Coordinates of C-alpha atoms and ligand atoms in Angstrom, one line a residue:
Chain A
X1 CA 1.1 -43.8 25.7
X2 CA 2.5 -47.1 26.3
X3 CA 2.2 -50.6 24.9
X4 CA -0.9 -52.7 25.9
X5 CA -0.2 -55.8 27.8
X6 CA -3.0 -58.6 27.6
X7 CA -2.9 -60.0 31.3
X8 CA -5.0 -63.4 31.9
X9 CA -7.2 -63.1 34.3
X10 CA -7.3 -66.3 35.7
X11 CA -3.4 -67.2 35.5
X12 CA -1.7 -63.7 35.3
X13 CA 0.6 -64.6 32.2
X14 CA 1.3 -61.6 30.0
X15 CA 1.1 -61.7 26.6
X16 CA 2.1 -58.7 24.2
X17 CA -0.1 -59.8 21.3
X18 CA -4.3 -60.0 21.9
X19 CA -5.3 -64.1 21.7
X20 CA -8.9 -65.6 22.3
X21 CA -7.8 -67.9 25.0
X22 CA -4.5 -67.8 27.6
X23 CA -1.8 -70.2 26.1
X24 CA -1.2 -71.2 30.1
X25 CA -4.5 -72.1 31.2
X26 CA -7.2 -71.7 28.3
X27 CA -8.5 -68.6 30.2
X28 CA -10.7 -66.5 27.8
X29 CA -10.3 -62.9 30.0
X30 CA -7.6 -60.7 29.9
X31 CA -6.6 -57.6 31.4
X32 CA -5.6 -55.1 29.4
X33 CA -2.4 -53.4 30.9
X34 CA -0.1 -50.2 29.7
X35 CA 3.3 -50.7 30.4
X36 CA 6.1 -48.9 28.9
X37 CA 9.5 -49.6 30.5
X38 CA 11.6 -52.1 30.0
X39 CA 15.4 -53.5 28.6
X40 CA 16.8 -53.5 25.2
X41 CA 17.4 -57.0 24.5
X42 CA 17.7 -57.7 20.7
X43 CA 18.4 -55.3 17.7
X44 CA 18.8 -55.1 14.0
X45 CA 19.3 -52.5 11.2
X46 CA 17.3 -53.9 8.5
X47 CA 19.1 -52.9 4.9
X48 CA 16.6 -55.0 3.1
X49 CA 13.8 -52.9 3.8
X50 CA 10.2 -54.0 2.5
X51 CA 7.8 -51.4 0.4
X52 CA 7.0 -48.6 2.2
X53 CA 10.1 -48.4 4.9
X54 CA 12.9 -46.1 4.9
X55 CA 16.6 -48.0 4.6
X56 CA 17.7 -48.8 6.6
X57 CA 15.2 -49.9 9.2
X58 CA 16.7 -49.9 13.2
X59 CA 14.3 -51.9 15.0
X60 CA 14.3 -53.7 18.7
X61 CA 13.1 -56.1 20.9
X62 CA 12.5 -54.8 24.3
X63 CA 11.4 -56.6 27.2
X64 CA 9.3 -55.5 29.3
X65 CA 9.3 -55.4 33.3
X66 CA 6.1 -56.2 33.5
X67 CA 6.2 -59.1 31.1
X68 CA 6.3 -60.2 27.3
X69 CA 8.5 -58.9 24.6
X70 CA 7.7 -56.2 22.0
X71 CA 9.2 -55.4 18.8
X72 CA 9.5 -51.5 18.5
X73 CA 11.3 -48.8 16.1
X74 CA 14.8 -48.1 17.6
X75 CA 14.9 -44.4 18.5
X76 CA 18.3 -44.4 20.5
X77 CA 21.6 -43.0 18.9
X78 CA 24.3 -46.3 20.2
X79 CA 22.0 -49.2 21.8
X80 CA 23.3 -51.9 23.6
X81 CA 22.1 -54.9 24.7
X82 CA 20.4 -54.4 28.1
X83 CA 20.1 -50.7 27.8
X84 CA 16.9 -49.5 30.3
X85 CA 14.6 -48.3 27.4
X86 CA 10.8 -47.0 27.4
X87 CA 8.5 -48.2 24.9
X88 CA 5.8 -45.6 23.9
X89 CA 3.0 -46.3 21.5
X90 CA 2.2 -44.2 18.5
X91 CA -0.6 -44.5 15.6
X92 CA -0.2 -48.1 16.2
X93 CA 3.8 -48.3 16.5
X94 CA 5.9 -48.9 19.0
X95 CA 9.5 -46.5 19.6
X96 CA 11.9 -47.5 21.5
X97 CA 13.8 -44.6 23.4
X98 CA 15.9 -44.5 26.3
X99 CA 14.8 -44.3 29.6
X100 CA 16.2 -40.9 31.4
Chain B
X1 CA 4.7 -112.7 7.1
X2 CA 2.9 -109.5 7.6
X3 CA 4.7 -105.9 9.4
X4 CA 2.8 -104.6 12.2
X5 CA 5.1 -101.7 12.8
X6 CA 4.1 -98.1 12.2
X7 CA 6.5 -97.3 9.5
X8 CA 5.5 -95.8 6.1
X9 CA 7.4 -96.5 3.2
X10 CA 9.2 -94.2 0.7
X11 CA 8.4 -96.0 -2.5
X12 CA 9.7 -93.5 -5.0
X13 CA 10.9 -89.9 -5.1
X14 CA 10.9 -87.1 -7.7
X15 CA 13.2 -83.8 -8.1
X16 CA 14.0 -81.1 -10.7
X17 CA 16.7 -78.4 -10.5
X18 CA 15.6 -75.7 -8.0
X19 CA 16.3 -72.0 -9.4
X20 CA 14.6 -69.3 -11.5
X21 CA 13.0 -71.6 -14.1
X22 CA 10.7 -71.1 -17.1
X23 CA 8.0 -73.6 -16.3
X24 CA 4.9 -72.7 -13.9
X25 CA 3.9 -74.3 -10.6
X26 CA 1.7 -76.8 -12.7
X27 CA 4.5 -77.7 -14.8
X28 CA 7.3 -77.8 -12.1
X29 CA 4.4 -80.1 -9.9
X30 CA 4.0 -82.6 -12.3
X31 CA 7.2 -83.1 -13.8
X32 CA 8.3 -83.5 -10.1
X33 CA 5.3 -86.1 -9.9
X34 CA 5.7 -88.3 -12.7
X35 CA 9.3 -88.9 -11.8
X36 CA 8.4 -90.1 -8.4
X37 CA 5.0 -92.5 -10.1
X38 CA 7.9 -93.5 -12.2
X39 CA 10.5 -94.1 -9.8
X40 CA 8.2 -96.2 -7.8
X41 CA 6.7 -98.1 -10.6
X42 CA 3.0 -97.6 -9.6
X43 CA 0.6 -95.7 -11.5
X44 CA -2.6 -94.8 -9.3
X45 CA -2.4 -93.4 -5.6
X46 CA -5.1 -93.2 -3.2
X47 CA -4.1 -89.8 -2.3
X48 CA -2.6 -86.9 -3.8
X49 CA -0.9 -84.2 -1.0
X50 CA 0.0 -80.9 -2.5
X51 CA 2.4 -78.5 -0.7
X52 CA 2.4 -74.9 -1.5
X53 CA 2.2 -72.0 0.5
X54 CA 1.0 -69.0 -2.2
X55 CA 0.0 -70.4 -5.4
X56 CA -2.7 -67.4 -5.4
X57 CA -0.4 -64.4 -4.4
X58 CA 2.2 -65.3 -7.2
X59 CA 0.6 -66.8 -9.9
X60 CA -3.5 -66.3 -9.6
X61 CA -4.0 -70.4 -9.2
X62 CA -6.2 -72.1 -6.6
X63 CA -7.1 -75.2 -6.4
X64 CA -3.6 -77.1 -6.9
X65 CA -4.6 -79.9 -5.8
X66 CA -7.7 -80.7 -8.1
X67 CA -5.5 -78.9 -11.5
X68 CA -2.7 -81.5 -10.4
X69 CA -4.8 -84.7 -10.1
X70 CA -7.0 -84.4 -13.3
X71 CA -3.1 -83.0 -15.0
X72 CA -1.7 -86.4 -14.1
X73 CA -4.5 -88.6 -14.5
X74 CA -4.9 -89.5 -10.9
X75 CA -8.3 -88.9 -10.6
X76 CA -10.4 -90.5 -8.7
X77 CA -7.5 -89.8 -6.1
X78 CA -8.6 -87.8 -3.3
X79 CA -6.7 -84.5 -4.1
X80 CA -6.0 -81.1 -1.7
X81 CA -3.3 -78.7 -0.6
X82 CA -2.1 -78.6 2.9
X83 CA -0.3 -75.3 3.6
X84 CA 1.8 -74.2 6.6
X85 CA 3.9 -71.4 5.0
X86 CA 7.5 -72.7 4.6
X87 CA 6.7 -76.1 6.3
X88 CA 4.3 -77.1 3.9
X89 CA 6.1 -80.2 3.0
X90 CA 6.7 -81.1 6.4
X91 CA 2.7 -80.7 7.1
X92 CA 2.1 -82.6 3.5
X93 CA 4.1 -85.7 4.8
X94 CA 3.0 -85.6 7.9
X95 CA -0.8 -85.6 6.7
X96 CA -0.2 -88.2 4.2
X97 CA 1.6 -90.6 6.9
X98 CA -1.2 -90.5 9.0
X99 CA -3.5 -91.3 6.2
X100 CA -1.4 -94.5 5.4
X101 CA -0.6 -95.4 8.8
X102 CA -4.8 -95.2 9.4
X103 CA -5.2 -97.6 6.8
X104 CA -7.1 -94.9 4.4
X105 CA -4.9 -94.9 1.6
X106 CA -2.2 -97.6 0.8
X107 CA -0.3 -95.5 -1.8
X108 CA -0.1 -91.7 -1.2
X109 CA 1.5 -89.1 -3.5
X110 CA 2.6 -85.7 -1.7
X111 CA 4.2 -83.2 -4.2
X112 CA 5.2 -80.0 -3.0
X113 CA 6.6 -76.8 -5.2
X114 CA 6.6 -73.0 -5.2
X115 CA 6.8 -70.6 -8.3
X116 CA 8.2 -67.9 -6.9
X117 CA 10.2 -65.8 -9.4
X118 CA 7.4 -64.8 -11.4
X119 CA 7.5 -61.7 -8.8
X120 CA 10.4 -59.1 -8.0
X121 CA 12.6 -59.6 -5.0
X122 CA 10.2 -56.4 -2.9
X123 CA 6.7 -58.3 -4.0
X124 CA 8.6 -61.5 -3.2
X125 CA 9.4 -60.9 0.6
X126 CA 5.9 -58.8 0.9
X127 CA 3.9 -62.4 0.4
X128 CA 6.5 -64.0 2.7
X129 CA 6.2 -61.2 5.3
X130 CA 2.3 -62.1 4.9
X131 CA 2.6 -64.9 7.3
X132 CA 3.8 -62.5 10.0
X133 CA 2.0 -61.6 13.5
X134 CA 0.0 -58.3 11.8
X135 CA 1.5 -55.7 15.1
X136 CA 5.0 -57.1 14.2
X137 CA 4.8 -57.0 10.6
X138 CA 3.7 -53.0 10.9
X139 CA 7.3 -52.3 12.2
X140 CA 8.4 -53.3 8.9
X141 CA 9.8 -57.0 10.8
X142 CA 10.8 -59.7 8.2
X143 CA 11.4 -63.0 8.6
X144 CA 15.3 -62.5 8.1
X145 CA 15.4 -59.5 10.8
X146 CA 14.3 -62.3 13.4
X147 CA 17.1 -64.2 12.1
X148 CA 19.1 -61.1 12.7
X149 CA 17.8 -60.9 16.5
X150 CA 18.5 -64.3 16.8
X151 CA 22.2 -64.5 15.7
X152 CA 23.0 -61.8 17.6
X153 CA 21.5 -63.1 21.1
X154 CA 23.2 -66.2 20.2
X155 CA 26.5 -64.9 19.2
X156 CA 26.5 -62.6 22.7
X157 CA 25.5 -65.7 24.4
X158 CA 27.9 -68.3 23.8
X159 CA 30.7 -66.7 22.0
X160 CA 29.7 -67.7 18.5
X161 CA 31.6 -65.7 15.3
X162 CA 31.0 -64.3 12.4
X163 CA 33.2 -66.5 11.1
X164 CA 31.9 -69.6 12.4
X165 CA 28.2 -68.6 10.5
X166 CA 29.9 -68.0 7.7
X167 CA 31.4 -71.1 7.5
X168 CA 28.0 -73.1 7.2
X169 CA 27.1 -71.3 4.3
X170 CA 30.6 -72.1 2.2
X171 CA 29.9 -76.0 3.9
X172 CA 26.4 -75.6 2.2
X173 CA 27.6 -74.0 -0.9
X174 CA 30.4 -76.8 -1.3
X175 CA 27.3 -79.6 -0.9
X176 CA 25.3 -77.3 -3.4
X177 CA 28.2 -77.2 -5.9
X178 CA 28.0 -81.3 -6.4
X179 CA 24.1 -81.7 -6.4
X180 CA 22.9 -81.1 -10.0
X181 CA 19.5 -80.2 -8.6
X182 CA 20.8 -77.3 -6.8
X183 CA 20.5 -73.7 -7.3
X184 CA 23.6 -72.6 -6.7
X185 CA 26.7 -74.9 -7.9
X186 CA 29.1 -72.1 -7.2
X187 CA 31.6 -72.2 -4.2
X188 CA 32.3 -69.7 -1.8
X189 CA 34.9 -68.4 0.4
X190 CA 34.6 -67.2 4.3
X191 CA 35.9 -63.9 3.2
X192 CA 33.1 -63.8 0.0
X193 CA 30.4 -64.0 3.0
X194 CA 31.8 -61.6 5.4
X195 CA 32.4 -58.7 2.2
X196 CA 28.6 -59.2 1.2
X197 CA 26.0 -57.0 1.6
X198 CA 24.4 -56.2 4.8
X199 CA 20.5 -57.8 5.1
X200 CA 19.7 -57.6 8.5
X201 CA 23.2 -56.8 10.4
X202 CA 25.0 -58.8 12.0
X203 CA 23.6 -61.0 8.5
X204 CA 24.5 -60.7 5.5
X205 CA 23.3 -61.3 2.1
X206 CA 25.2 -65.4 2.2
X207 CA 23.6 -65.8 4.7
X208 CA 20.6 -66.5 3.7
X209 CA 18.9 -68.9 1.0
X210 CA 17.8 -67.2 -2.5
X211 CA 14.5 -67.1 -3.8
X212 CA 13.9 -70.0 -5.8
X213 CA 11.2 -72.3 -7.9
X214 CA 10.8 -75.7 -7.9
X215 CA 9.2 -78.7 -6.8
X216 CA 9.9 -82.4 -5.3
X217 CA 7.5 -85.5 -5.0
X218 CA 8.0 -88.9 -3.2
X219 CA 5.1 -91.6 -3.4
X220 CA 4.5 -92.8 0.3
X221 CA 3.5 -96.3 0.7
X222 CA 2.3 -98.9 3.1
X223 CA 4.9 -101.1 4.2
X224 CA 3.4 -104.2 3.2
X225 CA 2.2 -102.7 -0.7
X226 CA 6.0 -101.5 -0.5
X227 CA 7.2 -104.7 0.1
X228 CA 5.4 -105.7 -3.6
X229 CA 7.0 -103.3 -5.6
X230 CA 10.9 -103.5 -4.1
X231 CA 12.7 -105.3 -1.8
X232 CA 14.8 -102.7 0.2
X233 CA 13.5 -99.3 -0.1
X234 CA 13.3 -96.1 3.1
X235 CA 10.9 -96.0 5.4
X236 CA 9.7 -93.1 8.1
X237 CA 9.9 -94.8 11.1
X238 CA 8.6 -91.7 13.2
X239 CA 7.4 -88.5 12.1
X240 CA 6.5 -85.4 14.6
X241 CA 4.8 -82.0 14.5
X242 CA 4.2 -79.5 16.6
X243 CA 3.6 -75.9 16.9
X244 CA 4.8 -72.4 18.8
X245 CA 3.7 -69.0 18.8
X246 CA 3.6 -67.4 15.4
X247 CA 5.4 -64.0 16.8
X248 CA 8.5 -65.8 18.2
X249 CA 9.9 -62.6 20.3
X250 CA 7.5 -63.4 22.6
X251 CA 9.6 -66.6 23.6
X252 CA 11.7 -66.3 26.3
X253 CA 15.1 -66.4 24.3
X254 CA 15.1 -65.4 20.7
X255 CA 17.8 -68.2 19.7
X256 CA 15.4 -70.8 20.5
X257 CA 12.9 -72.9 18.8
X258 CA 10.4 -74.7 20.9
X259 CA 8.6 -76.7 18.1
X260 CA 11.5 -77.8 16.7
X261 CA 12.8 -79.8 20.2
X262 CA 8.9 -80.8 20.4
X263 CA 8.7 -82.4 17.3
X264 CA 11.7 -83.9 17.8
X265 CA 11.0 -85.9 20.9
X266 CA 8.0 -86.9 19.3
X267 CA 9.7 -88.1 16.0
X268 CA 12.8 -89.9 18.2
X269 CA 9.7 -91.4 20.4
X270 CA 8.5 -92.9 17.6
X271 CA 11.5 -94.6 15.8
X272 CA 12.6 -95.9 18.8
X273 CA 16.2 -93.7 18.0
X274 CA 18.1 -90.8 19.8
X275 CA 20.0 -88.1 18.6
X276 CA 23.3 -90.5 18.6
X277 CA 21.4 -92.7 16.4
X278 CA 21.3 -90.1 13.5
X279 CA 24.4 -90.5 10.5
X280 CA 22.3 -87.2 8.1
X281 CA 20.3 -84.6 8.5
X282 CA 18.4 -82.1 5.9
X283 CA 17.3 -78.9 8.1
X284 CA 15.7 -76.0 7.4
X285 CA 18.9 -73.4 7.3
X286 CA 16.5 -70.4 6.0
X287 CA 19.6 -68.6 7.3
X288 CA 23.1 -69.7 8.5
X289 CA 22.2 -69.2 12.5
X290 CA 19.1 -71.5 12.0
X291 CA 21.5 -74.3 10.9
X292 CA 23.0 -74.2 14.4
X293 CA 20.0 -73.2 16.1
X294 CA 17.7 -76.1 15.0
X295 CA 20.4 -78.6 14.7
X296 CA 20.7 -77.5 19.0
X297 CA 17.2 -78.2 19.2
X298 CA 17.5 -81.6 17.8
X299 CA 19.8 -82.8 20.3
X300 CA 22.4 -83.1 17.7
X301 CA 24.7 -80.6 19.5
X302 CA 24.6 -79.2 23.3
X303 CA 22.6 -75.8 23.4
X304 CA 25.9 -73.3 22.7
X305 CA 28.1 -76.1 21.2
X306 CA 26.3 -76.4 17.7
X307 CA 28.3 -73.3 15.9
X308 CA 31.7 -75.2 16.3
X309 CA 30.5 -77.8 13.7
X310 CA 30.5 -76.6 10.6
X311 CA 33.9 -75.1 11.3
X312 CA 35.5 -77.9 12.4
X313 CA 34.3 -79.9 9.4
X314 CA 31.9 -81.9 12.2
X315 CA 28.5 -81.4 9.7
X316 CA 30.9 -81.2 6.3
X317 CA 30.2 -84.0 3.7
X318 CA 33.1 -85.9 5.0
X319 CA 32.4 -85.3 9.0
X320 CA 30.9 -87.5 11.8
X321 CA 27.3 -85.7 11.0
X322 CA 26.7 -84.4 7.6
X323 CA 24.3 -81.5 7.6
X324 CA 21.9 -80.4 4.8
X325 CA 24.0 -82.6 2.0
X326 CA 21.7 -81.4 -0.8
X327 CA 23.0 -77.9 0.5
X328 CA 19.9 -77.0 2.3
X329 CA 18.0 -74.1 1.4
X330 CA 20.9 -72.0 1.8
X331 CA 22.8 -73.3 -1.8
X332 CA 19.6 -76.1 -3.4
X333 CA 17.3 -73.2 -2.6
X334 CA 14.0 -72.9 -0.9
X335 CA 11.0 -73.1 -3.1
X336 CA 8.9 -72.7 -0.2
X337 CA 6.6 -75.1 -0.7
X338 CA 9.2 -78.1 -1.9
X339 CA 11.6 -77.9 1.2
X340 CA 10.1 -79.9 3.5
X341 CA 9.2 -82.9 0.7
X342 CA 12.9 -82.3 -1.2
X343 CA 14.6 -82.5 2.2
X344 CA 12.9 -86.4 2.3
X345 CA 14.1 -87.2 -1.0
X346 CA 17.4 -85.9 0.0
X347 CA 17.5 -88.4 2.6
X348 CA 16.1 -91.0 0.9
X349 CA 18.6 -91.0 -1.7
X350 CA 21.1 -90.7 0.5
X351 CA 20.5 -93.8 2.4
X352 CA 19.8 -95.7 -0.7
X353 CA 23.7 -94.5 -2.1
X354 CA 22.2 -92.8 -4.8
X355 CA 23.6 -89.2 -4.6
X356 CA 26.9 -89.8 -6.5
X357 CA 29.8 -86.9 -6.2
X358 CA 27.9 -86.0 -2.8
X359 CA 27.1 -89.5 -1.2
X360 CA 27.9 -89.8 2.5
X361 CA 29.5 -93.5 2.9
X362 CA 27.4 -96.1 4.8
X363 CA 24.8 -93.8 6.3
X364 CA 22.0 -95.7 8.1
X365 CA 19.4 -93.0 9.9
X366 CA 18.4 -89.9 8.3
X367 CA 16.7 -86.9 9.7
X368 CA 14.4 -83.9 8.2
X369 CA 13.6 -81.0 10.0
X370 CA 11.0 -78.7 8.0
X371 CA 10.1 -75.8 9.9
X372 CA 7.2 -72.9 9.4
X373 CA 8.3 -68.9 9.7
X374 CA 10.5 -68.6 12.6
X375 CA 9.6 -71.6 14.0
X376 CA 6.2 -71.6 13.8
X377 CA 5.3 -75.5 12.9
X378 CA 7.6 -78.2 12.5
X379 CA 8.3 -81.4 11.3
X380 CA 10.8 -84.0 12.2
X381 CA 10.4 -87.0 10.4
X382 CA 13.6 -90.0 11.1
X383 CA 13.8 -92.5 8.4
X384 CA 15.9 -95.3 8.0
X385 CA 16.2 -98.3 5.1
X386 CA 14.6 -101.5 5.2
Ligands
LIG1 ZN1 -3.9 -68.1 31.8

């Protein structure tokens, strides 16, 4: 499965995270959208993990080709900025992986 | 004769040393407090502004603002906390310099502090992660892995080193070393940074500021009830705030801060000054790329161009735009809830020539910059003397 992309309705901006009302144009609706490919385009390996994460902690921001930017759990052995990556979704977590 | 302008006077200002200290927020509140009453020499406010972001998570209090007022006597003072995570005192000024400028209050007294060490370093970034987007913070995101994504983008993009990042936190360090109130007074080398520990690579652990408690005050004023008490004394003469998504990678580049630029304009609108107009700045360098990032934003430097400064000595005590003389939150320390309201008695000080080993000579416009999370909410405030 793939990450949810909230589409407005009435101006088609794509926002990664659910809101009330479209940032754009104050539209209430949205569209609820899978998508799951996109690039690698920020990274991080976290040594100062929080409670309840495993040091150290490889995570990315991908963005996605149909809009918006996700944050996702690095699952790729050498990434590189702009690496073509697909983001699945799992028990509410996103992995990053690469794209074949 | 009678000012029309829409300026608000800093009458007085209050500090204590930032750092793990023994005293509770109460404490660390009102000795902040009763140097600022005393400083400006007046002893009842119409307002009392409190600026804390987690009195509750780390030491059980509500209420702040009613403990404080009936602690220092202030009552019948109207009294309440205005939070907005690490902007707090940003938001605390800004409230209080509406309420002046209204005509509401004439004397206002905004007090900001956090007590912060009373928890371990894990509990400590747990309430700080708290303010987070909920999906991001599941990953495990903190505030300084966006910091992380951030210097890295930037670095990529324009060619910024390590070495260049590093060198705002020995510039901060060195400004730290000759302010008594700061939490670190030890100086540090390029090479210390770059051997550190690993937080979030490409940062490391200098990179970022400690955790810390303490508290700052300054009594805000209508300029014509200032004008009763002193004769020369700081005034805001425009303050702005403005807001941005609370999960910044959804902007479109992660080394960018869209409140910050906002507030800005709004603040620069205000005073009737520009970026060229500005001889100081306090800014909220929660991490080393946030110095160059925010002071970009400002206008201070061209998007790309800010990391050269601190390494060619350009934001150093003794360069053409000192940055974060107190040594920011990076070497003072960041009691979350102080840092916006120390970063105004920072400035103030400064422009009245009363910060001694670390005085910047005949400095005329100050700026703050305050900012929430990861840019989140923001406050620019320029203030000059009168
Ligand atoms: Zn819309």
């Amino acid at each position: 499965m793939g990450v949810p992309l909230f589409i407005c309705r009435r101006c088609g901006r794509a926002y990664p995270k659910q809101r009330y009302r479209c940032r754009r144009c104050g539209s209430p609706e949205f569209n609820v959208l899978e998508a799951s490919h996109g690039k690698l385009v920020s990274f991080t390996e976290i040594h100062a993990v929080r409670v309840g994460f495993k040091r150290p902690l490889r995570l990315g921001v991908v963005e996605l080709d149909n809009g918006g930017k996700v944050v996702g759990i690095l699952d790729l052995a050498d990434p590189k900025m702009g690496d073509r990556v697909v983001v699945t979704r799992n028990s509410n977590l996103n992995f990053i992986k690469p794209a074949d | 004769m009678s000012i029309t302008v829409r300026w608000v006077a800093v009458l007085g200002v209050g500090i204590s040393r930032f750092g793990k200290r023994s005293e509770g927020l109460i404490d660390l509140l009102s000795e902040s407090a009763v140097m600022a009453l005393d400083d400006a020499g007046v002893e009842q406010v119409d307002e009392l502004v409190v600026a804390n972001m987690a009195s509750g998570e780390f030491e059980g209090v509500s209420g702040v603002g009613s403990i404080l007022v009936s602690r220092l006597g202030l009552e019948p003072a109207r009294a309440y906390k205005v939070e907005a995570t690490s902007g707090s005192g940003g938001a605390a000024i800004y409230v209080a310099s509406n309420s002046i400028l209204s005509g509401m209050s004439k004397v206002a007294l905004v007090v900001g502090g956090e007590k912060m060490t009373t928890k371990e370093t894990p509990e400590v970034s747990e309430v700080i992660a708290s303010i987070l987007d909920e999906d991001d913070r599941a990953h495990g995101l903190t505030l300084p892995s966006l910091a992380a994504f951030s210097a890295r983008n930037y670095m990529r993009e324009f060619g910024a080193t390590r070495e260049s990042l590093a060198s705002i936190a020995v510039k901060n360090h060195y400004n730290g070393s000759l302010n008594p109130h700061a939490h670190f007074r030890k100086r540090i080398t390029i090479e210390e940074v770059l051997s550190s520990p690993i937080v979030c690579d490409p940062l490391r652990i200098y990179d970022y500021c400690p955790i810390s408690d303490g508290a700052a005050a300054v009594i805000l004023a209508d300029i014509n009830v200032a004008k009763k008490y002193r004769d020369k004394f700081p005034v805001i003469r425009g303050i702005g705030y403005a807001s941005d998504t609370n999960s910044p990678i959804e902007r479109d580049f992660l080394f960018e801060m869209p409140a910050v630029r906002r507030a800005a304009e709004m603040a620069y609108a205000a005073s009737k000054r520009g970026p060229r107009d500005i001889d100081i700045v306090e800014l909220h360098d929660m991490a080393t790329i946030l110095e160059v990032i925010i002071s970009e934003e400002l206008g201070l430097f061209e998007r790309g161009r800010g990391w050269k400064a601190a390494e060619e000595g350009v934001t150093s005590l003794d360069g053409e735009l000192p940055i974060n003389t107190s040594g920011g939150l990076k070497a003072k320390g960041h009691p979350i809830g102080a840092t916006g309201v120390a970063q105004l008695v920072e400035v103030s000080m400064q422009l009245l020539g009363e910060c001694g080993e670390r005085q910047v000579q005949d400095a005329k416009v100050g700026l703050t910059c305050n900012v929430s999370g990861f840019g989140a909410g923001v406050t620019v405030a320029v203030v000059e003397v009168i």
